[in-house]
mmCIF file of C-alpha atoms in Angstrom:
data_model
loop_
_atom_site.group_PDB
_atom_site.id
_atom_site.type_symbol
_atom_site.label_atom_id
_atom_site.label_comp_id
_atom_site.label_asym_id
_atom_site.label_seq_id
_atom_site.Cartn_x
_atom_site.Cartn_y
_atom_site.Cartn_z
ATOM 1 C CA UNK I 163 37.116 73.353 -1.471
ATOM 2 C CA UNK I 164 40.544 71.896 -0.754
ATOM 3 C CA UNK I 165 41.638 68.290 -1.001
ATOM 4 C CA UNK I 166 44.379 66.807 1.136
ATOM 5 C CA UNK I 167 45.954 63.618 -0.138
ATOM 6 C CA UNK I 168 48.567 61.518 1.602
ATOM 7 C CA UNK I 169 49.698 57.937 1.910
ATOM 8 C CA UNK I 170 48.381 56.401 5.113
ATOM 9 C CA UNK I 171 50.884 54.612 7.287
ATOM 10 C CA UNK I 172 50.614 53.003 10.696
ATOM 11 C CA UNK I 173 52.405 56.069 12.162
ATOM 12 C CA UNK I 174 49.294 58.129 11.364
ATOM 13 C CA UNK I 175 46.995 55.754 13.229
ATOM 14 C CA UNK I 176 44.794 57.592 15.759
ATOM 15 C CA UNK I 177 46.456 60.941 14.890
ATOM 16 C CA UNK I 178 44.565 64.199 14.374
ATOM 17 C CA UNK I 179 45.136 66.122 11.122
ATOM 18 C CA UNK I 180 44.446 69.908 11.180
ATOM 19 C CA UNK I 181 43.978 71.986 8.023
ATOM 20 C CA UNK I 182 44.305 75.829 8.160
ATOM 21 C CA UNK I 183 42.903 78.206 5.513
ATOM 22 C CA UNK I 184 42.456 81.982 6.002
ATOM 23 C CA UNK I 185 42.371 81.691 9.742
ATOM 24 C CA UNK I 186 39.806 78.868 9.654
ATOM 25 C CA UNK I 187 40.714 75.366 10.674
ATOM 26 C CA UNK I 188 39.242 71.945 10.089
ATOM 27 C CA UNK I 189 40.429 68.782 11.705
ATOM 28 C CA UNK I 190 39.932 65.041 11.323
ATOM 29 C CA UNK I 191 41.321 61.988 13.020
ATOM 30 C CA UNK I 192 42.988 59.258 11.004
ATOM 31 C CA UNK I 193 42.034 55.746 12.141
ATOM 32 C CA UNK I 194 43.706 52.759 10.477
ATOM 33 C CA UNK I 195 41.653 49.688 11.217
ATOM 34 C CA UNK I 196 43.101 46.229 11.470
ATOM 35 C CA UNK I 197 42.329 43.432 9.046
ATOM 36 C CA UNK I 198 38.727 42.173 9.029
ATOM 37 C CA UNK I 199 38.208 39.649 11.791
ATOM 38 C CA UNK I 200 36.705 36.233 11.325
ATOM 39 C CA UNK I 201 33.051 35.911 10.190
ATOM 40 C CA UNK I 202 30.910 34.001 12.676
ATOM 41 C CA UNK I 203 28.231 31.288 12.716
ATOM 42 C CA UNK I 204 28.879 29.916 9.236
ATOM 43 C CA UNK I 205 26.198 27.465 8.108
ATOM 44 C CA UNK I 206 25.141 25.764 4.889
ATOM 45 C CA UNK I 207 21.627 24.644 3.916
ATOM 46 C CA UNK I 208 20.696 22.550 0.883
ATOM 47 C CA UNK I 209 17.636 23.818 -1.002
ATOM 48 C CA UNK I 210 17.717 21.237 -3.810
ATOM 49 C CA UNK I 211 20.080 18.429 -4.938
ATOM 50 C CA UNK I 212 22.432 20.917 -6.657
ATOM 51 C CA UNK I 213 22.050 24.175 -4.684
ATOM 52 C CA UNK I 214 22.954 25.379 -1.188
ATOM 53 C CA UNK I 215 22.738 28.655 0.712
ATOM 54 C CA UNK I 216 25.801 29.640 2.745
ATOM 55 C CA UNK I 217 25.065 32.024 5.639
ATOM 56 C CA UNK I 218 27.188 33.722 8.296
ATOM 57 C CA UNK I 219 27.285 36.631 10.758
ATOM 58 C CA UNK I 220 29.543 39.713 10.450
ATOM 59 C CA UNK I 221 32.726 39.934 12.542
ATOM 60 C CA UNK I 222 32.289 41.079 16.130
ATOM 61 C CA UNK I 223 34.053 44.383 15.376
ATOM 62 C CA UNK I 224 31.224 46.084 13.474
ATOM 63 C CA UNK I 225 33.324 49.227 12.857
ATOM 64 C CA UNK I 226 35.435 47.390 10.300
ATOM 65 C CA UNK I 227 34.757 48.552 6.753
ATOM 66 C CA UNK I 228 33.714 45.311 5.079
ATOM 67 C CA UNK I 229 33.310 45.763 1.340
ATOM 68 C CA UNK I 230 32.377 42.196 0.453
ATOM 69 C CA UNK I 231 32.956 38.568 1.422
ATOM 70 C CA UNK I 232 34.665 35.686 -0.345
ATOM 71 C CA UNK I 233 33.180 32.191 -0.004
ATOM 72 C CA UNK I 234 35.635 29.348 -0.621
ATOM 73 C CA UNK I 235 34.180 26.110 -2.029
ATOM 74 C CA UNK I 236 36.185 22.893 -1.810
ATOM 75 C CA UNK I 237 35.070 19.451 -2.964
ATOM 76 C CA UNK I 238 36.904 16.208 -3.540
ATOM 77 C CA UNK I 239 38.349 17.426 -6.853
ATOM 78 C CA UNK I 240 38.388 21.226 -7.054
ATOM 79 C CA UNK I 241 38.601 24.505 -5.129
ATOM 80 C CA UNK I 242 36.933 27.769 -6.164
ATOM 81 C CA UNK I 243 35.855 31.142 -4.752
ATOM 82 C CA UNK I 244 32.682 33.193 -5.134
ATOM 83 C CA UNK I 245 32.284 36.819 -4.024
ATOM 84 C CA UNK I 246 29.247 38.560 -2.624
ATOM 85 C CA UNK I 247 28.322 41.745 -4.484
ATOM 86 C CA UNK I 248 28.290 43.766 -1.237
ATOM 87 C CA UNK I 249 28.437 43.178 2.518
ATOM 88 C CA UNK I 250 25.532 40.713 2.388
ATOM 89 C CA UNK I 251 25.940 37.721 4.718
ATOM 90 C CA UNK I 252 24.320 35.053 2.499
ATOM 91 C CA UNK I 253 25.303 33.580 -0.834
ATOM 92 C CA UNK I 254 23.522 31.027 -3.038
ATOM 93 C CA UNK I 255 25.860 28.425 -4.542
ATOM 94 C CA UNK I 256 24.412 26.408 -7.421
ATOM 95 C CA UNK I 257 25.510 23.879 -10.039
ATOM 96 C CA UNK I 258 26.884 21.571 -7.366
ATOM 97 C CA UNK I 259 27.131 17.816 -7.898
ATOM 98 C CA UNK I 260 24.727 15.507 -6.100
ATOM 99 C CA UNK I 261 26.503 12.910 -3.962
ATOM 100 C CA UNK I 262 29.624 15.059 -3.538
ATOM 101 C CA UNK I 263 31.165 16.241 -0.257
ATOM 102 C CA UNK I 264 31.637 20.030 -0.022
ATOM 103 C CA UNK I 265 33.390 22.351 2.423
ATOM 104 C CA UNK I 266 32.676 26.085 2.735
ATOM 105 C CA UNK I 267 34.489 28.929 4.513
ATOM 106 C CA UNK I 268 34.025 32.712 4.481
ATOM 107 C CA UNK I 269 36.537 35.596 4.513
ATOM 108 C CA UNK I 270 35.850 39.333 4.778
ATOM 109 C CA UNK I 271 37.502 41.881 2.453
ATOM 110 C CA UNK I 272 37.657 45.572 3.439
ATOM 111 C CA UNK I 273 37.511 48.673 1.222
ATOM 112 C CA UNK I 274 41.281 48.695 0.932
ATOM 113 C CA UNK I 275 40.982 45.175 -0.580
ATOM 114 C CA UNK I 276 42.679 43.617 2.422
ATOM 115 C CA UNK I 277 41.646 40.048 3.200
ATOM 116 C CA UNK I 278 40.815 39.148 6.777
ATOM 117 C CA UNK I 279 40.653 35.955 8.809
ATOM 118 C CA UNK I 280 38.934 32.884 7.393
ATOM 119 C CA UNK I 281 35.915 31.430 9.168
ATOM 120 C CA UNK I 282 35.614 27.866 10.396
ATOM 121 C CA UNK I 283 34.902 25.311 7.689
ATOM 122 C CA UNK I 284 31.337 24.043 7.323
ATOM 123 C CA UNK I 285 30.732 20.736 5.518
ATOM 124 C CA UNK I 286 27.804 19.119 3.765
ATOM 125 C CA UNK I 287 27.243 15.966 1.710
ATOM 126 C CA UNK I 288 24.633 16.421 -1.007
ATOM 127 C CA UNK I 289 23.193 12.936 -0.704
ATOM 128 C CA UNK I 290 20.144 11.055 0.554
ATOM 129 C CA UNK I 291 20.085 9.995 4.222
ATOM 130 C CA UNK I 292 21.718 6.822 5.422
ATOM 131 C CA UNK I 293 19.432 4.089 6.712
ATOM 132 C CA UNK I 294 17.705 4.473 10.068
ATOM 133 C CA UNK I 295 19.333 2.641 12.975
ATOM 134 C CA UNK I 296 18.194 0.549 15.961
ATOM 135 C CA UNK I 297 15.033 -0.629 14.207
ATOM 136 C CA UNK I 298 13.062 -2.610 16.785
ATOM 137 C CA UNK I 299 9.562 -3.614 17.869
ATOM 138 C CA UNK I 300 7.354 -3.977 20.952
ATOM 139 C CA UNK I 301 4.295 -6.223 21.284
ATOM 140 C CA UNK I 302 1.389 -5.656 23.656
ATOM 141 C CA UNK I 303 -1.482 -8.097 24.148
ATOM 142 C CA UNK I 304 -4.926 -6.548 23.812
ATOM 143 C CA UNK I 305 -7.017 -9.661 23.376
ATOM 144 C CA UNK I 306 -6.631 -13.290 22.514
ATOM 145 C CA UNK I 307 -6.477 -12.559 18.788
ATOM 146 C CA UNK I 308 -5.394 -8.933 18.275
ATOM 147 C CA UNK I 309 -2.080 -7.434 19.355
ATOM 148 C CA UNK I 310 -0.620 -3.917 19.270
ATOM 149 C CA UNK I 311 2.692 -3.760 17.398
ATOM 150 C CA UNK I 312 4.937 -0.703 17.825
ATOM 151 C CA UNK I 313 7.896 -0.228 15.473
ATOM 152 C CA UNK I 314 10.634 2.125 16.700
ATOM 153 C CA UNK I 315 13.871 3.428 15.183
ATOM 154 C CA UNK I 316 16.509 6.140 15.530
ATOM 155 C CA UNK I 317 17.554 8.798 13.044
ATOM 156 C CA UNK I 318 20.458 8.053 10.660
ATOM 157 C CA UNK I 319 23.812 8.563 12.350
ATOM 158 C CA UNK I 320 25.327 10.610 9.502
ATOM 159 C CA UNK I 321 25.256 14.340 10.330
ATOM 160 C CA UNK I 322 26.706 15.695 7.067
ATOM 161 C CA UNK I 323 23.759 14.971 4.774
ATOM 162 C CA UNK I 324 20.812 17.410 4.819
ATOM 163 C CA UNK I 325 18.409 16.844 7.739
ATOM 164 C CA UNK I 326 15.611 14.295 7.565
ATOM 165 C CA UNK I 327 12.256 15.724 6.464
ATOM 166 C CA UNK I 328 10.177 12.664 7.253
ATOM 167 C CA UNK I 329 10.153 8.861 7.279
ATOM 168 C CA UNK I 330 8.312 6.407 5.032
ATOM 169 C CA UNK I 331 7.012 3.166 6.547
ATOM 170 C CA UNK I 332 6.138 0.375 4.091
ATOM 171 C CA UNK I 333 4.389 -2.650 5.594
ATOM 172 C CA UNK I 334 2.148 -5.619 4.905
ATOM 173 C CA UNK I 335 -0.184 -4.936 7.835
ATOM 174 C CA UNK I 336 -3.830 -4.275 6.993
ATOM 175 C CA UNK I 337 -4.517 -0.718 8.137
ATOM 176 C CA UNK I 338 -7.789 1.038 8.877
ATOM 177 C CA UNK I 339 -7.323 3.502 6.008
ATOM 178 C CA UNK I 340 -6.347 0.751 3.574
ATOM 179 C CA UNK I 341 -2.869 2.201 3.071
ATOM 180 C CA UNK I 342 0.287 0.115 3.070
ATOM 181 C CA UNK I 343 2.552 3.185 3.209
ATOM 182 C CA UNK I 344 2.633 5.693 6.070
ATOM 183 C CA UNK I 345 4.580 8.950 6.306
ATOM 184 C CA UNK I 346 5.947 9.897 9.720
ATOM 185 C CA UNK I 347 7.131 13.442 10.439
ATOM 186 C CA UNK I 348 10.784 13.907 11.347
ATOM 187 C CA UNK I 349 10.112 14.557 15.038
ATOM 188 C CA UNK I 350 8.612 11.079 15.460
ATOM 189 C CA UNK I 351 10.570 7.841 15.232
ATOM 190 C CA UNK I 352 7.861 5.279 15.848
ATOM 191 C CA UNK I 353 4.595 3.975 14.440
ATOM 192 C CA UNK I 354 1.917 1.811 16.079
ATOM 193 C CA UNK I 355 -0.318 -0.827 14.460
ATOM 194 C CA UNK I 356 -3.322 -1.993 16.484
ATOM 195 C CA UNK I 357 -4.816 -4.665 14.232
ATOM 196 C CA UNK I 358 -2.103 -7.305 13.914
ATOM 197 C CA UNK I 359 -3.137 -10.947 14.199
ATOM 198 C CA UNK I 360 -1.581 -14.010 15.773
ATOM 199 C CA UNK I 361 0.169 -16.664 13.763
ATOM 200 C CA UNK I 362 1.370 -14.290 11.045
ATOM 201 C CA UNK I 363 4.698 -12.849 9.940
ATOM 202 C CA UNK I 364 4.816 -9.089 9.435
ATOM 203 C CA UNK I 365 7.434 -7.195 7.435
ATOM 204 C CA UNK I 366 8.045 -3.479 7.971
ATOM 205 C CA UNK I 367 10.468 -1.335 5.939
ATOM 206 C CA UNK I 368 11.514 2.163 7.073
ATOM 207 C CA UNK I 369 13.299 4.788 4.974
ATOM 208 C CA UNK I 370 14.338 8.381 5.744
ATOM 209 C CA UNK I 371 13.855 11.255 3.279
ATOM 210 C CA UNK I 372 15.628 14.615 3.013
ATOM 211 C CA UNK I 373 15.670 17.424 0.422
ATOM 212 C CA UNK I 374 17.851 15.251 -1.863
ATOM 213 C CA UNK I 375 15.635 12.153 -1.856
ATOM 214 C CA UNK I 376 14.773 8.872 -0.131
ATOM 215 C CA UNK I 377 17.541 6.852 1.535
ATOM 216 C CA UNK I 378 18.214 3.157 1.959
ATOM 217 C CA UNK I 379 15.772 0.683 3.450
ATOM 218 C CA UNK I 380 15.924 -0.758 6.951
ATOM 219 C CA UNK I 381 13.748 -3.855 7.335
ATOM 220 C CA UNK I 382 12.359 -5.847 10.244
ATOM 221 C CA UNK I 383 10.439 -9.155 10.328
ATOM 222 C CA UNK I 384 8.154 -9.927 13.256
ATOM 223 C CA UNK I 385 6.453 -13.301 13.803
ATOM 224 C CA UNK I 386 3.438 -13.111 16.109
ATOM 225 C CA UNK I 387 3.019 -16.333 18.166
ATOM 226 C CA UNK I 388 -0.161 -18.338 17.678
ATOM 227 C CA UNK I 389 -1.037 -18.396 21.377
ATOM 228 C CA UNK I 390 0.206 -16.487 24.394
ATOM 229 C CA UNK I 391 -0.369 -19.530 26.610
ATOM 230 C CA UNK I 392 1.977 -21.816 24.691
ATOM 231 C CA UNK I 393 5.317 -21.256 22.981
ATOM 232 C CA UNK I 394 5.979 -17.537 22.526
ATOM 233 C CA UNK I 395 8.530 -16.929 19.799
ATOM 234 C CA UNK I 396 9.572 -13.584 18.295
ATOM 235 C CA UNK I 397 12.119 -13.503 15.503
ATOM 236 C CA UNK I 398 13.286 -10.235 13.996
ATOM 237 C CA UNK I 399 16.157 -8.825 12.008
ATOM 238 C CA UNK I 400 16.987 -5.385 10.708
ATOM 239 C CA UNK I 401 19.157 -4.565 7.715
ATOM 240 C CA UNK I 402 20.626 -1.461 6.108
ATOM 241 C CA UNK I 403 19.566 -2.781 2.721
ATOM 242 C CA UNK I 404 17.062 -5.300 1.491
ATOM 243 C CA UNK I 405 19.759 -7.840 0.686
ATOM 244 C CA UNK I 406 21.894 -7.657 3.866
ATOM 245 C CA UNK I 407 20.635 -9.258 7.074
ATOM 246 C CA UNK I 408 22.191 -8.091 10.336
ATOM 247 C CA UNK I 409 21.352 -7.740 14.008
ATOM 248 C CA UNK I 410 19.553 -11.056 14.284
ATOM 249 C CA UNK I 411 17.788 -11.452 17.617
ATOM 250 C CA UNK I 412 15.543 -14.200 18.940
ATOM 251 C CA UNK I 413 13.417 -13.907 22.077
ATOM 252 C CA UNK I 414 11.630 -17.044 23.221
ATOM 253 C CA UNK I 415 9.743 -18.236 26.260
ATOM 254 C CA UNK I 416 8.652 -21.845 26.160
ATOM 255 C CA UNK I 417 6.231 -24.111 27.900
ATOM 256 C CA UNK I 418 5.488 -27.715 27.050
ATOM 257 C CA UNK I 419 3.722 -27.516 23.669
ATOM 258 C CA UNK I 420 0.725 -29.603 22.792
ATOM 259 C CA UNK I 421 0.932 -32.239 20.097
ATOM 260 C CA UNK I 422 -0.556 -29.836 17.545
ATOM 261 C CA UNK I 423 1.979 -27.043 18.142
ATOM 262 C CA UNK I 424 5.483 -27.405 16.657
ATOM 263 C CA UNK I 425 8.500 -27.347 18.959
ATOM 264 C CA UNK I 426 10.448 -24.125 19.401
ATOM 265 C CA UNK I 427 13.513 -25.305 17.476
ATOM 266 C CA UNK I 428 11.405 -26.492 14.576
ATOM 267 C CA UNK I 429 9.559 -23.169 14.520
ATOM 268 C CA UNK I 430 12.855 -21.251 14.369
ATOM 269 C CA UNK I 431 14.072 -23.327 11.425
ATOM 270 C CA UNK I 432 10.800 -22.966 9.569
ATOM 271 C CA UNK I 433 10.627 -19.253 10.204
ATOM 272 C CA UNK I 434 14.234 -18.649 9.198
ATOM 273 C CA UNK I 435 13.627 -20.504 5.936
ATOM 274 C CA UNK I 436 10.441 -18.552 5.267
ATOM 275 C CA UNK I 437 12.094 -15.222 6.036
ATOM 276 C CA UNK I 438 15.094 -15.900 3.801
ATOM 277 C CA UNK I 439 12.676 -16.723 0.975
ATOM 278 C CA UNK I 440 10.925 -13.379 1.385
ATOM 279 C CA UNK I 441 14.152 -11.314 1.277
ATOM 280 C CA UNK I 442 14.466 -9.283 -1.896
ATOM 281 C CA UNK I 443 17.340 -10.108 -4.235
ATOM 282 C CA UNK I 444 17.776 -6.552 -5.482
ATOM 283 C CA UNK I 445 18.187 -3.197 -3.734
ATOM 284 C CA UNK I 446 15.375 -0.692 -4.305
ATOM 285 C CA UNK I 447 15.582 2.605 -2.465
ATOM 286 C CA UNK I 448 12.333 4.118 -3.627
ATOM 287 C CA UNK I 449 9.788 1.275 -3.628
ATOM 288 C CA UNK I 450 10.569 -1.397 -1.039
ATOM 289 C CA UNK I 451 8.417 -4.485 -1.394
ATOM 290 C CA UNK I 452 6.593 -6.184 1.436
ATOM 291 C CA UNK I 453 4.953 -9.576 1.637
ATOM 292 C CA UNK I 454 2.956 -11.643 4.080
ATOM 293 C CA UNK I 455 3.184 -15.274 5.084
ATOM 294 C CA UNK I 456 0.705 -17.029 7.321
#
């Protein structure tokens, strides 16, 4: 057995080396590969409030001799690196800080310990979801006394926090199963109540939940008019927290009220006063409170 040792240089790239011994010959071709190209499809998934899994695909040039990968971790205060033990394309990163913004990128290292191109940066915020947006309602008459109330919303606009798992709807509407809290799966952004009554104010709170926890409350107040043949007044507002009122909207259609029915302007003032009294004075993410006024 003979061993041939030499220092590889670019001049030997794609050259054939022939060894002669006793009339016998053996040959091999020297191939010097370029630096590892960029890893592809980098993604990060939170599995608990302090742990994520970073995943990626190998470079397109599969002939490159990747020995391991280096994952760079950058947050608002520090930067660090973690290596895979082999050419595996996933790495679990733990002991992260909840509420912090993190950025991750991946670089391949070949068997000659040469570092290749860095992947695109992938970001995540290890925090609960923001509040749902565009919280609204629709009323449908079913009879003189009972009305169908549909509450609709859109997913939180923030795309850096982990995805929404489901929504929690807290309300003061009597439900057939006796529950005042409903869970809605993440592919649905509405809930329907079929047993609401006229002449009452209903309060509905909606929160989104992800792997980190439950986010802030969005709240809507709906006043159901006493009669569909007289003044029809709907007053609602949605807020990103229990203490902040925004997006006030009033829809009203009026006819001449009877002596026993208050005027529209008086009803607005009364309702606004009643609603302001029912607003919570403290923010509570996990257990929003609901109340009912007749």
